[in-house]
CSV table of C-alpha atoms in Angstrom, one decimal:
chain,number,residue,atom,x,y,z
D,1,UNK,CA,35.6,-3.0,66.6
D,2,UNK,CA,37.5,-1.2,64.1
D,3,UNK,CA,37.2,2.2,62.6
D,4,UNK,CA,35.8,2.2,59.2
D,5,UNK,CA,34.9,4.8,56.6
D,6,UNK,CA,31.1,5.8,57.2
D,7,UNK,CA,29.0,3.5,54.6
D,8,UNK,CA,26.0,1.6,55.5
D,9,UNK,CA,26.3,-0.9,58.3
D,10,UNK,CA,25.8,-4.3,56.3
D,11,UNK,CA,26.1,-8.1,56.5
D,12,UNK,CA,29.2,-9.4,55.5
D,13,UNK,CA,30.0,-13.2,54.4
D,14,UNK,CA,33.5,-14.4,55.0
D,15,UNK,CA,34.2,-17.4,53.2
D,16,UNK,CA,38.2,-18.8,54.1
D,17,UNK,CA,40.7,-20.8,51.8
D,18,UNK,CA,41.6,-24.8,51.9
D,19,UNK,CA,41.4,-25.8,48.5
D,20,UNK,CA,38.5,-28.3,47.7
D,21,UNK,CA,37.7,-28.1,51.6
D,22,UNK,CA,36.1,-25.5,50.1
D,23,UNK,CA,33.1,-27.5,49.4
D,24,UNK,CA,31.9,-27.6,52.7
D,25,UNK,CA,31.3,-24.0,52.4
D,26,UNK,CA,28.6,-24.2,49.5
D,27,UNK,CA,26.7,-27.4,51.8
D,28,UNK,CA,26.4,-24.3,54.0
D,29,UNK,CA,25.1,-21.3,51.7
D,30,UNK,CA,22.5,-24.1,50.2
D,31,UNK,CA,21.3,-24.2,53.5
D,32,UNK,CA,21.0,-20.7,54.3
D,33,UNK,CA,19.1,-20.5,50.8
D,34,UNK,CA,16.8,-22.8,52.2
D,35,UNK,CA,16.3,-21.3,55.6
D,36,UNK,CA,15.8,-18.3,54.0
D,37,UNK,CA,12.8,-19.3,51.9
D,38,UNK,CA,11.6,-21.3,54.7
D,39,UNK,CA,11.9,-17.7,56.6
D,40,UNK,CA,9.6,-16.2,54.3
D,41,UNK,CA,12.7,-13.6,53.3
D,42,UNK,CA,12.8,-14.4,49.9
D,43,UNK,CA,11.1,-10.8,48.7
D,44,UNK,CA,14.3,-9.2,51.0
D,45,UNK,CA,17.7,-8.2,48.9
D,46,UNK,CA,20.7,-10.1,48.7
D,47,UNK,CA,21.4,-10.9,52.7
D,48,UNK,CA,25.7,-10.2,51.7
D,49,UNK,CA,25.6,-7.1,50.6
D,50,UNK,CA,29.5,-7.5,51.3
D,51,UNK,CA,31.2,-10.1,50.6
D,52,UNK,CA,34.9,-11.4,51.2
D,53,UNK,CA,37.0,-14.9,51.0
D,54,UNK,CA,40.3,-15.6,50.5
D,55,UNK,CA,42.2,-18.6,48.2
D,56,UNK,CA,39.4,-21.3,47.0
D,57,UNK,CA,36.5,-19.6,49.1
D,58,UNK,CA,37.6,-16.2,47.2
D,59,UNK,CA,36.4,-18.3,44.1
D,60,UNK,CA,32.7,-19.1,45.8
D,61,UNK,CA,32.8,-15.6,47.1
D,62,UNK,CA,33.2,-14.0,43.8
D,63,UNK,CA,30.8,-16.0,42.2
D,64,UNK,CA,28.4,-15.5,44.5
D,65,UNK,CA,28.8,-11.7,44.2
D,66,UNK,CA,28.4,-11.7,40.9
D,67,UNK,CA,24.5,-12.9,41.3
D,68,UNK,CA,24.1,-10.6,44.0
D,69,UNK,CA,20.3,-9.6,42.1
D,70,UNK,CA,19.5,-13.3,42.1
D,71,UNK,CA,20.8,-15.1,45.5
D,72,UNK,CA,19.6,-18.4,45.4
D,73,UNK,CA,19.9,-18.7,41.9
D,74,UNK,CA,24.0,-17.9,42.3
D,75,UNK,CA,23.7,-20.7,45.2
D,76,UNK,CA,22.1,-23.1,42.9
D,77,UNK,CA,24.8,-22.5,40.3
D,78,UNK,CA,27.6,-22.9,42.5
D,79,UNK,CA,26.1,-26.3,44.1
D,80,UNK,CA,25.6,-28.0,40.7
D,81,UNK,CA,29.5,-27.2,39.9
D,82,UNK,CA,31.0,-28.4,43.2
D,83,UNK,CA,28.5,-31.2,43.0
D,84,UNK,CA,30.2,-32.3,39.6
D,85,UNK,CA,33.2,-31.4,40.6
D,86,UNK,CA,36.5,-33.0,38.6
D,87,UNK,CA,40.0,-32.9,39.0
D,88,UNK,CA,40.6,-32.0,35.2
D,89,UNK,CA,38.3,-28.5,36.5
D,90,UNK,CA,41.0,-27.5,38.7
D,91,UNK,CA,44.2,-28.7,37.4
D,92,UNK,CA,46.1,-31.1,34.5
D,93,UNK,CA,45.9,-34.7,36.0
D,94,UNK,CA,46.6,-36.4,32.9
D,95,UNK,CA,49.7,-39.4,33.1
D,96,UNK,CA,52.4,-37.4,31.8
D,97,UNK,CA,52.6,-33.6,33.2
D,98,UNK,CA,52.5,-34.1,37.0
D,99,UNK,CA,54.7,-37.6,37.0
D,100,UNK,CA,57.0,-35.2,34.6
D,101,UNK,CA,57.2,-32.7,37.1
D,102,UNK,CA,57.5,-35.3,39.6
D,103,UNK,CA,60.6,-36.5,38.0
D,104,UNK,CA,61.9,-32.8,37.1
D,105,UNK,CA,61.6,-32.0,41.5
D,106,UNK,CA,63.2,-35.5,42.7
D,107,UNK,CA,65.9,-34.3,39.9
D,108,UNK,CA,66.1,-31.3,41.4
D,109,UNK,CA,66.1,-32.0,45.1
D,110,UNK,CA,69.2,-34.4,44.2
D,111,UNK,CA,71.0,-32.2,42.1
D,112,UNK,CA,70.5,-28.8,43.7
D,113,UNK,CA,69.2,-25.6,42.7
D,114,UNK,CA,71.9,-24.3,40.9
D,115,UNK,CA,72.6,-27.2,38.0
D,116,UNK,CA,68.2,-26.2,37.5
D,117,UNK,CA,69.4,-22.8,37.3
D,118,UNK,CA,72.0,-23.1,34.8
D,119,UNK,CA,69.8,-25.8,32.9
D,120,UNK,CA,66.5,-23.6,33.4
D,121,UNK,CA,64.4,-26.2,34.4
D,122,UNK,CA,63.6,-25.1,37.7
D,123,UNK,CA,59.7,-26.2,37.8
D,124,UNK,CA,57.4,-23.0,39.0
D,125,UNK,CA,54.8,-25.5,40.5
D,126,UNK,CA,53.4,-29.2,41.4
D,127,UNK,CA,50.5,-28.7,39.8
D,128,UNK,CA,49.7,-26.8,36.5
D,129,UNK,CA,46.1,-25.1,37.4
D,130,UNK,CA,45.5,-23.8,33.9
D,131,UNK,CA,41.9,-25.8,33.4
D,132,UNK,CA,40.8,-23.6,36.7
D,133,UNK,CA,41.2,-20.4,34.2
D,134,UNK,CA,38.8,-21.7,31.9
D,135,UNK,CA,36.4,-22.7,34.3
D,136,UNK,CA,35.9,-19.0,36.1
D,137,UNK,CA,35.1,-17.7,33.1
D,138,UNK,CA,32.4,-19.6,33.2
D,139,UNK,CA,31.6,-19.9,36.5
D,140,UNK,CA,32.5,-16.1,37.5
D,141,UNK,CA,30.7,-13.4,35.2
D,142,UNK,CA,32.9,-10.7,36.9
D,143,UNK,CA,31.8,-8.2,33.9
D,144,UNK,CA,28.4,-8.1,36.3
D,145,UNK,CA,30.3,-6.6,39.4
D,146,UNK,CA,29.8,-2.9,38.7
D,147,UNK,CA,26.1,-2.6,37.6
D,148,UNK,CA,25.2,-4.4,40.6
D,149,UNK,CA,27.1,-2.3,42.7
D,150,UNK,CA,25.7,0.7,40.9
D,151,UNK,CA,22.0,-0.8,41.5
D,152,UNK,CA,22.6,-1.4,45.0
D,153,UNK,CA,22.2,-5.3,45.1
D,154,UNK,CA,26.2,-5.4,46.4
D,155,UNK,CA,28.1,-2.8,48.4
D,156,UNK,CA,31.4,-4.9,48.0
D,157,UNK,CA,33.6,-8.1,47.1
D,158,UNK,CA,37.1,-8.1,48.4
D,159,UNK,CA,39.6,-10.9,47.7
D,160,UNK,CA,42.3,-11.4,49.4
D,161,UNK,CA,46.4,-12.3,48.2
D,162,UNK,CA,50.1,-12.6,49.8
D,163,UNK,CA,52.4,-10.6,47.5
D,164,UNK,CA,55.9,-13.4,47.0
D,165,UNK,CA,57.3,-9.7,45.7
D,166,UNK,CA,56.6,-7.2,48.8
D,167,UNK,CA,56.2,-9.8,51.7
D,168,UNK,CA,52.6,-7.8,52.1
D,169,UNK,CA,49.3,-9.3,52.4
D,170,UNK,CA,47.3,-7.3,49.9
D,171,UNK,CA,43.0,-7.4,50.0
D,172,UNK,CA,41.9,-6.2,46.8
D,173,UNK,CA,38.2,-4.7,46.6
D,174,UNK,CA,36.1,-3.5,44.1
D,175,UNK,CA,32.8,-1.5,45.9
D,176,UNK,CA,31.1,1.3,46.6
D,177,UNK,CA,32.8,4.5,45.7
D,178,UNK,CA,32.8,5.7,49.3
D,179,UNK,CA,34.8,2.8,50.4
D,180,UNK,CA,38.3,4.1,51.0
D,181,UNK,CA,41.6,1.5,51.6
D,182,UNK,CA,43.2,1.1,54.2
D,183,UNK,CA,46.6,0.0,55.8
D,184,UNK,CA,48.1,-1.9,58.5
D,185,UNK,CA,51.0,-3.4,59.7
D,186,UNK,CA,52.2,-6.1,56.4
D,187,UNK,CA,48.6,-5.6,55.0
D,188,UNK,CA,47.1,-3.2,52.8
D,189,UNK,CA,44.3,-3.0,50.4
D,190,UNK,CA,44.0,-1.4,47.0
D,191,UNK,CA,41.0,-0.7,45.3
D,192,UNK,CA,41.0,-2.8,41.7
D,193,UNK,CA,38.3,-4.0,39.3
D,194,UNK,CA,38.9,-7.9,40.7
D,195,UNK,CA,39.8,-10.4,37.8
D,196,UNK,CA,40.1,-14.0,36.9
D,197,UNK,CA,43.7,-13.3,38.0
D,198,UNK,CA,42.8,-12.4,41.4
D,199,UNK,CA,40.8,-15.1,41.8
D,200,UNK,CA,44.0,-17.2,40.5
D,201,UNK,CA,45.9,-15.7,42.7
D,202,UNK,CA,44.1,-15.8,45.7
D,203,UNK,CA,43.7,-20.3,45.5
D,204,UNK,CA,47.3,-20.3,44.7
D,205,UNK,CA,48.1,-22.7,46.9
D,206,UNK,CA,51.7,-22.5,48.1
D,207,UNK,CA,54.0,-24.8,45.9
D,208,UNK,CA,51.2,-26.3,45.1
D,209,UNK,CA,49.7,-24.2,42.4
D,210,UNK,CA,51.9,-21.5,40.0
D,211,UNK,CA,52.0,-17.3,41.3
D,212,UNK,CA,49.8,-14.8,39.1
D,213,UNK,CA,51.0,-11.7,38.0
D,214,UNK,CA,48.9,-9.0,39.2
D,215,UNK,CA,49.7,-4.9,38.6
D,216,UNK,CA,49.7,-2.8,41.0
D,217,UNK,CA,51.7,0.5,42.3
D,218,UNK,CA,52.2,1.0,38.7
D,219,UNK,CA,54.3,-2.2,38.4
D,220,UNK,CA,53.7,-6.4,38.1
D,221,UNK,CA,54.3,-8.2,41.4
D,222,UNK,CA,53.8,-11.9,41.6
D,223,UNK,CA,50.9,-13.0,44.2
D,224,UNK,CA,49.8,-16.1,46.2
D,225,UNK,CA,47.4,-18.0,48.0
D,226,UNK,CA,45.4,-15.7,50.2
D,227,UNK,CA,46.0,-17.5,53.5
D,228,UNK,CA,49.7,-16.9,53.6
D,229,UNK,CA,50.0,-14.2,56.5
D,230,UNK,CA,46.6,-13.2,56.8
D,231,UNK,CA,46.9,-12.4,60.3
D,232,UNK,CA,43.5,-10.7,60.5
D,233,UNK,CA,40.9,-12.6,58.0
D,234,UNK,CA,37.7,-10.6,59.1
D,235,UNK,CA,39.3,-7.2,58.9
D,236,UNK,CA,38.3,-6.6,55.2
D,237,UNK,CA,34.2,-7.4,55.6
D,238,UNK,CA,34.8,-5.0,58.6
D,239,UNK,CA,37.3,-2.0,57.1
D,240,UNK,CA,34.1,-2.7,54.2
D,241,UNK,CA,31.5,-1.6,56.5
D,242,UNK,CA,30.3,-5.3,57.9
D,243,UNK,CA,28.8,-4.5,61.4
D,244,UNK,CA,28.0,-8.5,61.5
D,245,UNK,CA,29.6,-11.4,59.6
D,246,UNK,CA,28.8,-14.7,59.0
D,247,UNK,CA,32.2,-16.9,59.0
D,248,UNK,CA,32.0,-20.0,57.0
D,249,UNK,CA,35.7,-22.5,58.0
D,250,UNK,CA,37.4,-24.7,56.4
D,251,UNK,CA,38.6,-26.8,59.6
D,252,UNK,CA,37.7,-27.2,63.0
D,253,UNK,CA,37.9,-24.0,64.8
D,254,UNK,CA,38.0,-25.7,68.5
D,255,UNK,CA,41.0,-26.0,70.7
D,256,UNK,CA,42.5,-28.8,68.8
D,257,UNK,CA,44.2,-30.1,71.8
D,258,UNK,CA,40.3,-32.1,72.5
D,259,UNK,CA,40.7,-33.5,68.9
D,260,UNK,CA,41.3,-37.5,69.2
D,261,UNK,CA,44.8,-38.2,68.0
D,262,UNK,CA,44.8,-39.8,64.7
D,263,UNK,CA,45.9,-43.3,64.3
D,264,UNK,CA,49.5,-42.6,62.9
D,265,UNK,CA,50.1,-39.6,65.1
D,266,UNK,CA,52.8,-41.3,67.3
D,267,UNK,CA,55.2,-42.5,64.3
D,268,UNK,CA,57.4,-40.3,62.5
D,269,UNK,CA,55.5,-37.9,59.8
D,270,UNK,CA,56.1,-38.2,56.3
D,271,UNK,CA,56.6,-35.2,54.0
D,272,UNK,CA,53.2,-35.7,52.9
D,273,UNK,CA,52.0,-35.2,56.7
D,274,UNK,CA,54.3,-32.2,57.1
D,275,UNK,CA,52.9,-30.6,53.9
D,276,UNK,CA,49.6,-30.9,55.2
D,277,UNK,CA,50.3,-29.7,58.6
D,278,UNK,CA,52.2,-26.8,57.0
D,279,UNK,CA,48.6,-25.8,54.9
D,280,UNK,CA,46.2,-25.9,57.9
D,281,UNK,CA,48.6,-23.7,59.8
D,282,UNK,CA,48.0,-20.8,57.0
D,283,UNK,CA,44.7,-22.2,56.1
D,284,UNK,CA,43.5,-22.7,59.6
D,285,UNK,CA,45.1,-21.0,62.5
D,286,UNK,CA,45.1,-17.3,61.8
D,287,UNK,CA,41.3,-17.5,61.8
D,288,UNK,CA,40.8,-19.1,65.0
D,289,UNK,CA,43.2,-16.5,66.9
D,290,UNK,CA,41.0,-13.5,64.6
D,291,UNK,CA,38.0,-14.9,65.8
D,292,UNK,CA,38.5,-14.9,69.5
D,293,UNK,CA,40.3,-11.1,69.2
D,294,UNK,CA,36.8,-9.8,68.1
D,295,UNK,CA,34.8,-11.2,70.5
D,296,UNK,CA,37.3,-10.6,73.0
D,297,UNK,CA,37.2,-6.3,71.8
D,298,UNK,CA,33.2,-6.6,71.5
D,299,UNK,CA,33.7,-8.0,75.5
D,300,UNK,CA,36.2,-5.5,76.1
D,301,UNK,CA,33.2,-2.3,74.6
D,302,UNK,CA,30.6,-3.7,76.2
D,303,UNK,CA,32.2,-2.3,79.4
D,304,UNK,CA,32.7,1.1,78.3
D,305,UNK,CA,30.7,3.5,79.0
D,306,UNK,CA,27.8,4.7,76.3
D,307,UNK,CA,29.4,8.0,76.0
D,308,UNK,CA,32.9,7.0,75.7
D,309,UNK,CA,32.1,4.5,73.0
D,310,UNK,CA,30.1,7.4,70.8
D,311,UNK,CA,33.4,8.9,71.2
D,312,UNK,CA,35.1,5.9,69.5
D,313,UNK,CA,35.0,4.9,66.0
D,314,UNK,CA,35.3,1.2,67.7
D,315,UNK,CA,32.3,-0.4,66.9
D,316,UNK,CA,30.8,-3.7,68.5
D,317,UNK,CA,31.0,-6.4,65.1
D,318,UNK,CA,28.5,-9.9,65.7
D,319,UNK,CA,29.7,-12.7,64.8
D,320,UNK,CA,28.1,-16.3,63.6
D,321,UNK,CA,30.8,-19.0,62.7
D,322,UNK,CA,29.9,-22.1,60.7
D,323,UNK,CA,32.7,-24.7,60.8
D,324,UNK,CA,33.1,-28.6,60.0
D,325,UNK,CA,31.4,-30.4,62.6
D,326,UNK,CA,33.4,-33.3,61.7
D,327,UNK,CA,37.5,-33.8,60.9
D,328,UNK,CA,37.8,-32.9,57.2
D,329,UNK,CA,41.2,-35.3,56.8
D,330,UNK,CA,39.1,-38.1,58.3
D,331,UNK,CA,36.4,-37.6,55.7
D,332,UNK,CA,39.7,-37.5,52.8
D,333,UNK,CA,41.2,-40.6,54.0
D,334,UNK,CA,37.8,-42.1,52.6
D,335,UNK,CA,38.2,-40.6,49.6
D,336,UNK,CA,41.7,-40.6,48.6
D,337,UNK,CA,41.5,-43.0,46.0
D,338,UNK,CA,39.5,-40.8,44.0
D,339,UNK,CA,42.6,-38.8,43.2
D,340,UNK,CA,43.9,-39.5,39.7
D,341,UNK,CA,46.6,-41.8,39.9
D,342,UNK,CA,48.9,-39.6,38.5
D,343,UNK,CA,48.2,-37.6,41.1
D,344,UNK,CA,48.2,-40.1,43.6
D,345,UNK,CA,51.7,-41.3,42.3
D,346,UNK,CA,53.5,-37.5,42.6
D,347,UNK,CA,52.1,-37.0,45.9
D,348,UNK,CA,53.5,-41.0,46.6
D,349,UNK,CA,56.9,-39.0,46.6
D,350,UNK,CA,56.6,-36.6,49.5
D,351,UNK,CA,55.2,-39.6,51.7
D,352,UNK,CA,52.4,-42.6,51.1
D,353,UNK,CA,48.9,-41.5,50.6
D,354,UNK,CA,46.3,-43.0,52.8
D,355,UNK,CA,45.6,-46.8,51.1
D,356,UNK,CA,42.8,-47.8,53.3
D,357,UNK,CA,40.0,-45.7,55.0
D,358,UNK,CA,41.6,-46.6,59.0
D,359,UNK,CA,45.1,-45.1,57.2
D,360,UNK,CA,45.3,-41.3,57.9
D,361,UNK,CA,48.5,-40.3,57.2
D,362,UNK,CA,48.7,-37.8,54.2
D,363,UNK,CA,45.1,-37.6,54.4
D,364,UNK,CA,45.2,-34.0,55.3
D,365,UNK,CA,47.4,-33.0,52.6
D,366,UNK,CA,44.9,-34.8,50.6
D,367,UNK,CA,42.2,-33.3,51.2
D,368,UNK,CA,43.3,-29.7,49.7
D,369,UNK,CA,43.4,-31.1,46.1
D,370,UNK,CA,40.3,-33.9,46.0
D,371,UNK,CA,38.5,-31.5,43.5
D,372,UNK,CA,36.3,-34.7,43.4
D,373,UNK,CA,32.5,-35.1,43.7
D,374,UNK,CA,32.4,-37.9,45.9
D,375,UNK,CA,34.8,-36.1,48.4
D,376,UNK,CA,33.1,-32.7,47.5
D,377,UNK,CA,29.4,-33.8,47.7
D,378,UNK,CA,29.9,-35.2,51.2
D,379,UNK,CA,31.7,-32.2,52.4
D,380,UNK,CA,28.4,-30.2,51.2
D,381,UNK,CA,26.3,-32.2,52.5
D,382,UNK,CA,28.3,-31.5,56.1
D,383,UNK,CA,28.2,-28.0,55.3
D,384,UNK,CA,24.7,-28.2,54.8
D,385,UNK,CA,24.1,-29.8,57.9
D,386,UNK,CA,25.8,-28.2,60.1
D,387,UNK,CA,24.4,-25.2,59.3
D,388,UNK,CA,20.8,-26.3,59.5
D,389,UNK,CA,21.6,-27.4,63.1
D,390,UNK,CA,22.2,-23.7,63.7
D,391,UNK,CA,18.7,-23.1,61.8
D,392,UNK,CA,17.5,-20.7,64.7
D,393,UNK,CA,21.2,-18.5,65.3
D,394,UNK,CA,20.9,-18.3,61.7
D,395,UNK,CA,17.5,-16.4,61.6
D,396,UNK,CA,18.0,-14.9,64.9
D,397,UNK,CA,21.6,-13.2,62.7
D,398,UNK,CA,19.9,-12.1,60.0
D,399,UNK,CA,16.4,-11.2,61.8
D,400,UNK,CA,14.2,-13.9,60.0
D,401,UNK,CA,11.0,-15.5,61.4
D,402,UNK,CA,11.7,-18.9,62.1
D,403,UNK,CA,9.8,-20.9,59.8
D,404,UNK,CA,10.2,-24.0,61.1
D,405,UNK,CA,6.4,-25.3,62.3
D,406,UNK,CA,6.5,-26.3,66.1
D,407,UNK,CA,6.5,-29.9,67.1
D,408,UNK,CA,3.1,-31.5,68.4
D,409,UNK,CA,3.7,-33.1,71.5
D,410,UNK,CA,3.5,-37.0,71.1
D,411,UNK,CA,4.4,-39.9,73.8
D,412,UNK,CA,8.1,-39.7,72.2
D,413,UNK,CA,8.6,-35.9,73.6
D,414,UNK,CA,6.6,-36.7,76.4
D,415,UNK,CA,8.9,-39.7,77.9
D,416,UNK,CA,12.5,-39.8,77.4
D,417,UNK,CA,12.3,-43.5,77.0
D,418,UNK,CA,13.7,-43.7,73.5
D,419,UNK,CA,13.9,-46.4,71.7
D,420,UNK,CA,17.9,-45.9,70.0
D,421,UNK,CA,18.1,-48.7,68.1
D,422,UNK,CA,15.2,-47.2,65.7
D,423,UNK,CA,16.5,-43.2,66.1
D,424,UNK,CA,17.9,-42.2,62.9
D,425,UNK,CA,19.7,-39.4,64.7
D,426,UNK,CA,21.3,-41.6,67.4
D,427,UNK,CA,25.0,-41.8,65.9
D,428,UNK,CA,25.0,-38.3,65.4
């Protein structure tokens, strides 16, 4: 659907930001790990061959890459850290730094910028996100990338960034050697061994979490979460020679207008609520509207003519979209009071966070920073079954036998007369 450098038509992976919403997406890969076996596909190569994601999924996405020779075993690894997931992983939630910097933006919202100017204590973030360095070298062996491009187990990674210097949304990508960039309209891409400090920059989460320093047109420019004005999220697997991705949310990609209205939606939002509304519109949105171009283009070439399409370096691009089967904020609001209480207490100042499970509001905003395992291990176990509901479009994508055995036909499936009350599957 968009013209692309000749390299081998591959599957791509898109994984998208949202902070620990993130979670979800590893429920999802430890399913396709599973389906896989179960598909009899282990003996085939790593089924991403390119892989892109953008803020906290650029994280999964690079780690991921770099076991491209061992797929499930990179799945495993990145399931037993989300599943252990803690705050002090991410970002400092000990009692003094965040209510300090708590104290240093009420300061500043009273006083006004310039009296934090002249005294230089204009704060550069909410959160200091320091521990998250130390935990991708770890977690990310990026040292790995070029042998396993060389040996063929990975045609690309590209991670994705919003330049606060340029205005541009910059993809960097580190690949193939026949992979050229390319540029658009506020986006380009640059071709760059990809770093901790991509990564960093990438989950930068607006306000949120400090700007990295990256180099590039032979100077420094300061970069962001991913998400901010990505207007076209699958472009890079494409440009990278995906001809079919597999999209992995963060959020509910239906017409929200069907979504019940939350409990507190009529009364006036707090900051907190505002914030978090602000995050799933870059988190969110621009995926939704990139989703329904492509299939919309692939609608539009399936009309044309054979001859006038081999005339075209549009190509037709098949698409498989896993998203949250269930409202992610609803899911926080359980979980809220796992935050540190630090935490809990600077967030208290842009609006209350949810106190009971029936109390949504702040919820959403919430649910970007619960680096938490009881928040993160139900989100992957969503993730996880979600995607196995989609068992047979996930083998029918990748062109795997489905393993699954047939089910004998008993009285149950041979009378609808059910008895609900003893159906384990009847609330879902």
């Amino acid at each position: 659907m968009l013209p692309v450098d000749p390299v081998t038509l591959s599957t791509g992976l898109l994984l998208t930001g949202g902070g620990a919403r993130a979670a979800y997406q590893v429920g999802v890969l430890q399913a396709i790990a599973d389906i896989r076996k179960s598909a009899g596909a282990l003996g085939q190569p790593n089924p991403f061959p390119v892989i892109t994601g953008t803020s906290a999924g650029a994280i999964n996405a690079a780690a991921l890459a770099c076991g491209a020779d061992d797929f499930d075993g990179a799945v495993r690894r990145i399931v037993d850290v989300w599943k252990n997931f803690h705050t002090d992983q991410v970002y400092r939630a000990d009692s003094l730094y965040p209510l300090g910097i708590k104290v240093r933006w009420m300061r500043l919202l009273r006083m006004g910028w310039w009296i934090s100017r002249w005294r230089r204590t204009k704060p550069r973030s909410l959160l200091d996100n320091a521990p998250l360095h130390a935990m991708l070298t770890q977690l990310v062996p990026l040292q790995r990338l070029p042998s396993l491009v060389r040996k063929g187990h990975l045609q690309a990674l590209a991670v994705s960034t919003s330049s606060y210097s340029s205005g541009e949304h910059v993809t960097f990508f580190q690949g193939d050697e026949r992979l050229t960039p390319w540029i658009r309209s506020g986006r380009v891409s640059v071709r760059q061994d990809i770093t901790h400090a991509h990564l960093l920059a990438s989950s930068a989460i607006p306000f949120v979490f400090p700007a990295s320093a990256l180099h590039i047109n032979g100077q420094d420019e300061y970069f962001g979460d991913g998400s901010m004005r990505q207007s076209a999220p699958l472009a890079p697997a494409i440009h990278l020679g995906a001809s079919r991705i597999l999209v992995v949310g963060a959020g509910r990609t239906r017409d929200p207008r069907a979504e019940t209205f939350l409990p507190t939606a009529r009364s006036y939002p707090s900051l907190a609520q505002i914030a978090g509304h602000a995050l799933t519109s870059i988190f969110l949105d621009s995926l939704t509207v990139d989703i329904e171009r492509v299939r919309r283009i692939n609608q539009t070439l399936s009309l044309v003519p054979p001859e006038a399409r081999k005339a075209s370096a549009l190509r037709d691009v098949q698409l498989l979209v896993i998203a949250p089967s269930q409202r992610i904020d609803v899911i926080a609001a359980r979980h809220a009071d796992a935050l540190p209480p630090a935490v809990r207490a600077l967030l208290g100042g842009f609006g209350d966070l949810p106190p009971s499970p029936t109390d949504f509001k702040g919820a959403t905003l919430a649910s970007y920073l619960l680096f938490e395992s009881s928040f993160t291990a139900e989100l992957m176990a969503l993730g996880y079954a979600d995607a196995k509901k989609q068992h047979g479009e996930i083998c029918s994508f990748f062109g795997w036998t489905d393993g699954r055995a047939p089910q004998p036909l008993t009285e149950t499936t041979q009378h609808p007369r059910i008895d609900r009350r003893r159906d384990p599957l009847r609330l879902r």
